[in-house]
mmCIF file of C-alpha atoms in Angstrom:
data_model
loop_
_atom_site.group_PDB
_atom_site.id
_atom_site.type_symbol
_atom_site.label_atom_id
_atom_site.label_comp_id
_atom_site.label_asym_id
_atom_site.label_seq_id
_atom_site.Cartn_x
_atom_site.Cartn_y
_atom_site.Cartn_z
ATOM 1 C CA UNK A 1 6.063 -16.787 -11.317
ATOM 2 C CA UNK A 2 2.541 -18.267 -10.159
ATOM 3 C CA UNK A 3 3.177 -16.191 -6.857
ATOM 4 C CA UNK A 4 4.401 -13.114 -8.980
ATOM 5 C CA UNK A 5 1.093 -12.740 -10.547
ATOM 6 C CA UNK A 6 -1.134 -13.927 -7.565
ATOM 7 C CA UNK A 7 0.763 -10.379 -5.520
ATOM 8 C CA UNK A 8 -0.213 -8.629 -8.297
ATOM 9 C CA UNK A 9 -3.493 -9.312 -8.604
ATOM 10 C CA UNK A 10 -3.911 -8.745 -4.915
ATOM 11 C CA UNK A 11 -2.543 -5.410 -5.252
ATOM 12 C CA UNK A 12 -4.928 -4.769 -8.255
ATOM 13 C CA UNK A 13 -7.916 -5.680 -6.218
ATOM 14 C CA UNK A 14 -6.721 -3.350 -3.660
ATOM 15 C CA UNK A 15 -6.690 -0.668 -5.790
ATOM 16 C CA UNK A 16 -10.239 -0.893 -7.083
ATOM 17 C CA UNK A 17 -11.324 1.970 -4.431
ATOM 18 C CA UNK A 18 -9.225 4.387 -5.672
ATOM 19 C CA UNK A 19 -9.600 3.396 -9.226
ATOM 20 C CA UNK A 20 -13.416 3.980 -8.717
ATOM 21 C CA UNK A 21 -12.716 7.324 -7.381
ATOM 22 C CA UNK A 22 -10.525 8.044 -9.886
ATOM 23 C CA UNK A 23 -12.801 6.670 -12.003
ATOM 24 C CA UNK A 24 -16.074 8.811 -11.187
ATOM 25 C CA UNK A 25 -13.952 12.078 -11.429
ATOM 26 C CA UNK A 26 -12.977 11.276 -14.819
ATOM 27 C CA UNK A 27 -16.780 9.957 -16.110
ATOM 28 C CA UNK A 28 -18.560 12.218 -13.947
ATOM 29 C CA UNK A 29 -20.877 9.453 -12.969
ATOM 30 C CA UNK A 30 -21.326 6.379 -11.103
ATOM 31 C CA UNK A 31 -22.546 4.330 -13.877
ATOM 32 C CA UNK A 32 -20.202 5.285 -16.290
ATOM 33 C CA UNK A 33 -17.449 5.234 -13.715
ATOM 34 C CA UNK A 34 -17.824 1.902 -12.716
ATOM 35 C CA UNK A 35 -18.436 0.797 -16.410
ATOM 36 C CA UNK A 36 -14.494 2.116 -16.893
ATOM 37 C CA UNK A 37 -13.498 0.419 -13.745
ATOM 38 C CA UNK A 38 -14.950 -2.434 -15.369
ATOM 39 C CA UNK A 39 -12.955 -2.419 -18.542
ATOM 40 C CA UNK A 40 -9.593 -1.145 -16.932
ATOM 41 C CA UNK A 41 -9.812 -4.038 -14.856
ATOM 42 C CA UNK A 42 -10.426 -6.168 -17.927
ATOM 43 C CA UNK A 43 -7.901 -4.741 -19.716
ATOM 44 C CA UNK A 44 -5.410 -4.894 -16.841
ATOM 45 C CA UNK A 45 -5.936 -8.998 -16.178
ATOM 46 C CA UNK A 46 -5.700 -9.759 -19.586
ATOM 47 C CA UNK A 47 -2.396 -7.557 -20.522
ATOM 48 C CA UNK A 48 -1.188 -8.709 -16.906
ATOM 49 C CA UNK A 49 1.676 -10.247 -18.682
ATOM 50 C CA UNK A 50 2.552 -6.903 -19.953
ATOM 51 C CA UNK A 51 3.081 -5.233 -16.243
ATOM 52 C CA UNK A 52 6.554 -5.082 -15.169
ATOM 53 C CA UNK A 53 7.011 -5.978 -11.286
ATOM 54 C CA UNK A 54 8.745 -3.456 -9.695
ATOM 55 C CA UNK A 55 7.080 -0.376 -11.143
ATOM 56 C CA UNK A 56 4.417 1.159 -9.987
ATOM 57 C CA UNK A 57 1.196 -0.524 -10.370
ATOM 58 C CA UNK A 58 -1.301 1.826 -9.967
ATOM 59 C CA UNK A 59 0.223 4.602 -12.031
ATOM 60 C CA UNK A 60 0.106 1.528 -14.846
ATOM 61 C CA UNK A 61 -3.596 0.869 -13.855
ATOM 62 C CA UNK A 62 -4.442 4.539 -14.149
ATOM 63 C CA UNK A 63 -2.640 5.115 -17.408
ATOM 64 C CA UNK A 64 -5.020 2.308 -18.349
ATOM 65 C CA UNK A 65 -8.082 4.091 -16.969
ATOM 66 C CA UNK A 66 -6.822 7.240 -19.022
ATOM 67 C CA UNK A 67 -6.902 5.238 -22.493
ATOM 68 C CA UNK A 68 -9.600 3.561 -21.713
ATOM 69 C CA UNK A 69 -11.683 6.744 -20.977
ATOM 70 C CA UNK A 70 -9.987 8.645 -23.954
ATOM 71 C CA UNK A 71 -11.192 5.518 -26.152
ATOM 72 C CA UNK A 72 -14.565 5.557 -24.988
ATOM 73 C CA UNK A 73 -14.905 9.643 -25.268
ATOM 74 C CA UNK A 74 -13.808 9.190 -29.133
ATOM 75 C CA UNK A 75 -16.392 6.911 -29.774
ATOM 76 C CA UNK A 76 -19.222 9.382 -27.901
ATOM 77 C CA UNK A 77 -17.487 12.365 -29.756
ATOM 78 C CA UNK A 78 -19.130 14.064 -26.054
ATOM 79 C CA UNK A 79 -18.583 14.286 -22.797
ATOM 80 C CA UNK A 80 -20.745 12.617 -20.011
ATOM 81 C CA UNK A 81 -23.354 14.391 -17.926
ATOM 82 C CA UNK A 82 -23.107 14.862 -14.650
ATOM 83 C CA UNK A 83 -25.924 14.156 -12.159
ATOM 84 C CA UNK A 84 -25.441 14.741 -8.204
ATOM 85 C CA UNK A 85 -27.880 12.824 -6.162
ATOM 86 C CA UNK A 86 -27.855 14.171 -2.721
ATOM 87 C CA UNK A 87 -29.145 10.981 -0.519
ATOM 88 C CA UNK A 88 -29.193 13.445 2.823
ATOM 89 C CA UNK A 89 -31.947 15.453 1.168
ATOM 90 C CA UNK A 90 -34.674 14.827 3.022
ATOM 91 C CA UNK A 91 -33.249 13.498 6.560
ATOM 92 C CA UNK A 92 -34.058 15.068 9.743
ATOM 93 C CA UNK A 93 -32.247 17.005 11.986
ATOM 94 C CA UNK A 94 -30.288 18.550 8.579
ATOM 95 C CA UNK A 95 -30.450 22.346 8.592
ATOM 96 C CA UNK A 96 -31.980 22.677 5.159
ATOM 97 C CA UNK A 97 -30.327 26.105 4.052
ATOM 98 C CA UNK A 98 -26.806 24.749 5.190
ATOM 99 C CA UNK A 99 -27.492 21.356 2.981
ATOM 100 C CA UNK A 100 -28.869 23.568 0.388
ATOM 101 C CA UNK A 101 -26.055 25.586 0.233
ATOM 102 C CA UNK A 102 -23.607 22.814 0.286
ATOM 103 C CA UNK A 103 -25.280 20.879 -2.244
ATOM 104 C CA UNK A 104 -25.346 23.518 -4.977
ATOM 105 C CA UNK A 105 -21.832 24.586 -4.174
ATOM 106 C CA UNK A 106 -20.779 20.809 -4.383
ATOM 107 C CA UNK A 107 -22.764 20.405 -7.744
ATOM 108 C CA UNK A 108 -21.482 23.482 -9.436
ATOM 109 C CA UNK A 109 -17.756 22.597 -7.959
ATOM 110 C CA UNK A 110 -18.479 18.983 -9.777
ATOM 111 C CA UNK A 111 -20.182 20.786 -12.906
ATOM 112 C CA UNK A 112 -17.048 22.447 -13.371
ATOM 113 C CA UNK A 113 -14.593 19.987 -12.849
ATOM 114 C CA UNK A 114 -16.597 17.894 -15.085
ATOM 115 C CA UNK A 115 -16.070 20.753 -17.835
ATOM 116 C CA UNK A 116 -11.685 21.478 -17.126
ATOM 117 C CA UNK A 117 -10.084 19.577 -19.719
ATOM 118 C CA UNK A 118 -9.029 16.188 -18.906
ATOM 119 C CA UNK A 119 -5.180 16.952 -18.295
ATOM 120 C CA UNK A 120 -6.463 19.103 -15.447
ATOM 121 C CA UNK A 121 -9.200 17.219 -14.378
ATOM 122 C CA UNK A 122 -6.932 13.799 -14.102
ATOM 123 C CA UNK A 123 -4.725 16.251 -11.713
ATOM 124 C CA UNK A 124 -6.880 17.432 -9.469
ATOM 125 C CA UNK A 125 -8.337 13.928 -8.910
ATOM 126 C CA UNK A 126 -4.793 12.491 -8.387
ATOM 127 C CA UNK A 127 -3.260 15.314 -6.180
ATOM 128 C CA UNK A 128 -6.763 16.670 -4.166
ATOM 129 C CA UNK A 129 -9.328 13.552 -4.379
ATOM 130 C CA UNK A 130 -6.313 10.668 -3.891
ATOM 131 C CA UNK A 131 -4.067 12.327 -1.643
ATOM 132 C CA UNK A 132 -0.804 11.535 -4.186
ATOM 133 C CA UNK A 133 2.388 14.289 -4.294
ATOM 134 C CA UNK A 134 3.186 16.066 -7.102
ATOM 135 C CA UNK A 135 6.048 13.874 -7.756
ATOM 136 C CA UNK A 136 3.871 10.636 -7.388
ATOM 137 C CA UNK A 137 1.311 12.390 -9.483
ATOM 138 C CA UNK A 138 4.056 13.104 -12.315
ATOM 139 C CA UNK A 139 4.952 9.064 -11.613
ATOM 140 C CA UNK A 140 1.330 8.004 -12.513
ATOM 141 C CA UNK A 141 1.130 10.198 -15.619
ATOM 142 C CA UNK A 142 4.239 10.309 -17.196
ATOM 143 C CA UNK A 143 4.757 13.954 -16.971
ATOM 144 C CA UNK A 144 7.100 15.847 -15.650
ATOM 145 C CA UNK A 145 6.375 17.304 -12.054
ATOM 146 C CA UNK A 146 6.247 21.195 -13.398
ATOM 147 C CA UNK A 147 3.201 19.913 -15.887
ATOM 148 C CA UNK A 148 1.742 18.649 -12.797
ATOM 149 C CA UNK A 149 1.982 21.927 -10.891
ATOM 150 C CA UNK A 150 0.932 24.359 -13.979
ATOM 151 C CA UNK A 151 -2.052 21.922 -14.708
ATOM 152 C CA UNK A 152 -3.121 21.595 -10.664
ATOM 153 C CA UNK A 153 -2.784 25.637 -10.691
ATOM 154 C CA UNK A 154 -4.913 26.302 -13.805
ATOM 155 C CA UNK A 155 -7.488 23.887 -12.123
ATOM 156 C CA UNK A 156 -7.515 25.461 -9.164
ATOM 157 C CA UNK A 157 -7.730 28.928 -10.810
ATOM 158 C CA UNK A 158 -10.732 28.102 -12.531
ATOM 159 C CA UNK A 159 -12.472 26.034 -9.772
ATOM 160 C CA UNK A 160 -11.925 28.894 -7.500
ATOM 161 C CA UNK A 161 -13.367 31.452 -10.162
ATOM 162 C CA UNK A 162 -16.181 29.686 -11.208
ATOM 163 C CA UNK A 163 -16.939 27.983 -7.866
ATOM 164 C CA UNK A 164 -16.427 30.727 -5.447
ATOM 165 C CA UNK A 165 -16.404 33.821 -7.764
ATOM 166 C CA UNK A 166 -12.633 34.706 -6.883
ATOM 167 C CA UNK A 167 -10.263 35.895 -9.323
ATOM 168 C CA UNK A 168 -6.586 36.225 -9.456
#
């Protein structure tokens, strides 16, 4: 059993990049993020006992993540704010209008994820930032693979609207 639980925590400390991507996409900032990866991964050692091997770990982590977040927005009653630092602003060789450009697409594109409801939002993340299918995506949240697709399509609808200024 000693071994059982010395895999798992491997496994948990190899998911810490994605959690803190998964993390910042839900809080909208670093700080905040990595406060939530702080307390999943709290949450997750000391509940180890409750994981069952042979499921899927990181759709258990990220279920965690989710509760955790939803916890911490109820006791806000708001949402975080969302700062973009660009740390390429002022090096050479950079064509400024291009970087410009990119930036303020890339911050309203972030402003507006940062505003989709959290249903969509955890999507998008899973499916576009992570790389996961639909079906592993479904897995993780404990949905059914349709409610994936509908939620990922309303996201993208709105991104694309809001972002870009296309409609359907």
């Amino acid at each position: 059993m000693v071994d059982a639980a010395a895999n798992t925590r491997a496994e948990l400390i190899a998911l810490i990049p994605r959690l803190r991507q998964f993390a910042l996409a839900m809080t909208g900032n670093r700080a905040d993020g990595d406060d939530l990866v702080q307390d999943v991964l709290e949450r997750a050692l000391t509940r180890l006992h409750q994981y069952e091997p042979g499921t899927r770990l990181d759709s258990w982590v990220y279920r965690i993540a989710q509760n955790c977040w939803i916890d911490h927005v109820r006791k806000l009653k708001s949402r975080a704010k969302l700062v973009v630092v660009d740390p390429d602003a002022d090096a050479p060789g950079i064509d400024g209008d291009a970087a410009m450009n990119a930036s303020l697409t890339l911050s309203k594109a972030l402003a507006v994820l940062a505003q989709l409801p959290e249903e969509q939002r955890v999507v998008v993340v899973l499916v576009q930032v992570d790389g996961y299918s639909y079906r592993e995506a479904s897995e993780i949240l404990g949905v059914p693979e349709g409610t994936v697709t509908s939620r990922l399509s309303r996201a993208r609808a709105t991104l694309s609207a809001e972002v870009l200024g296309e409609h359907a």
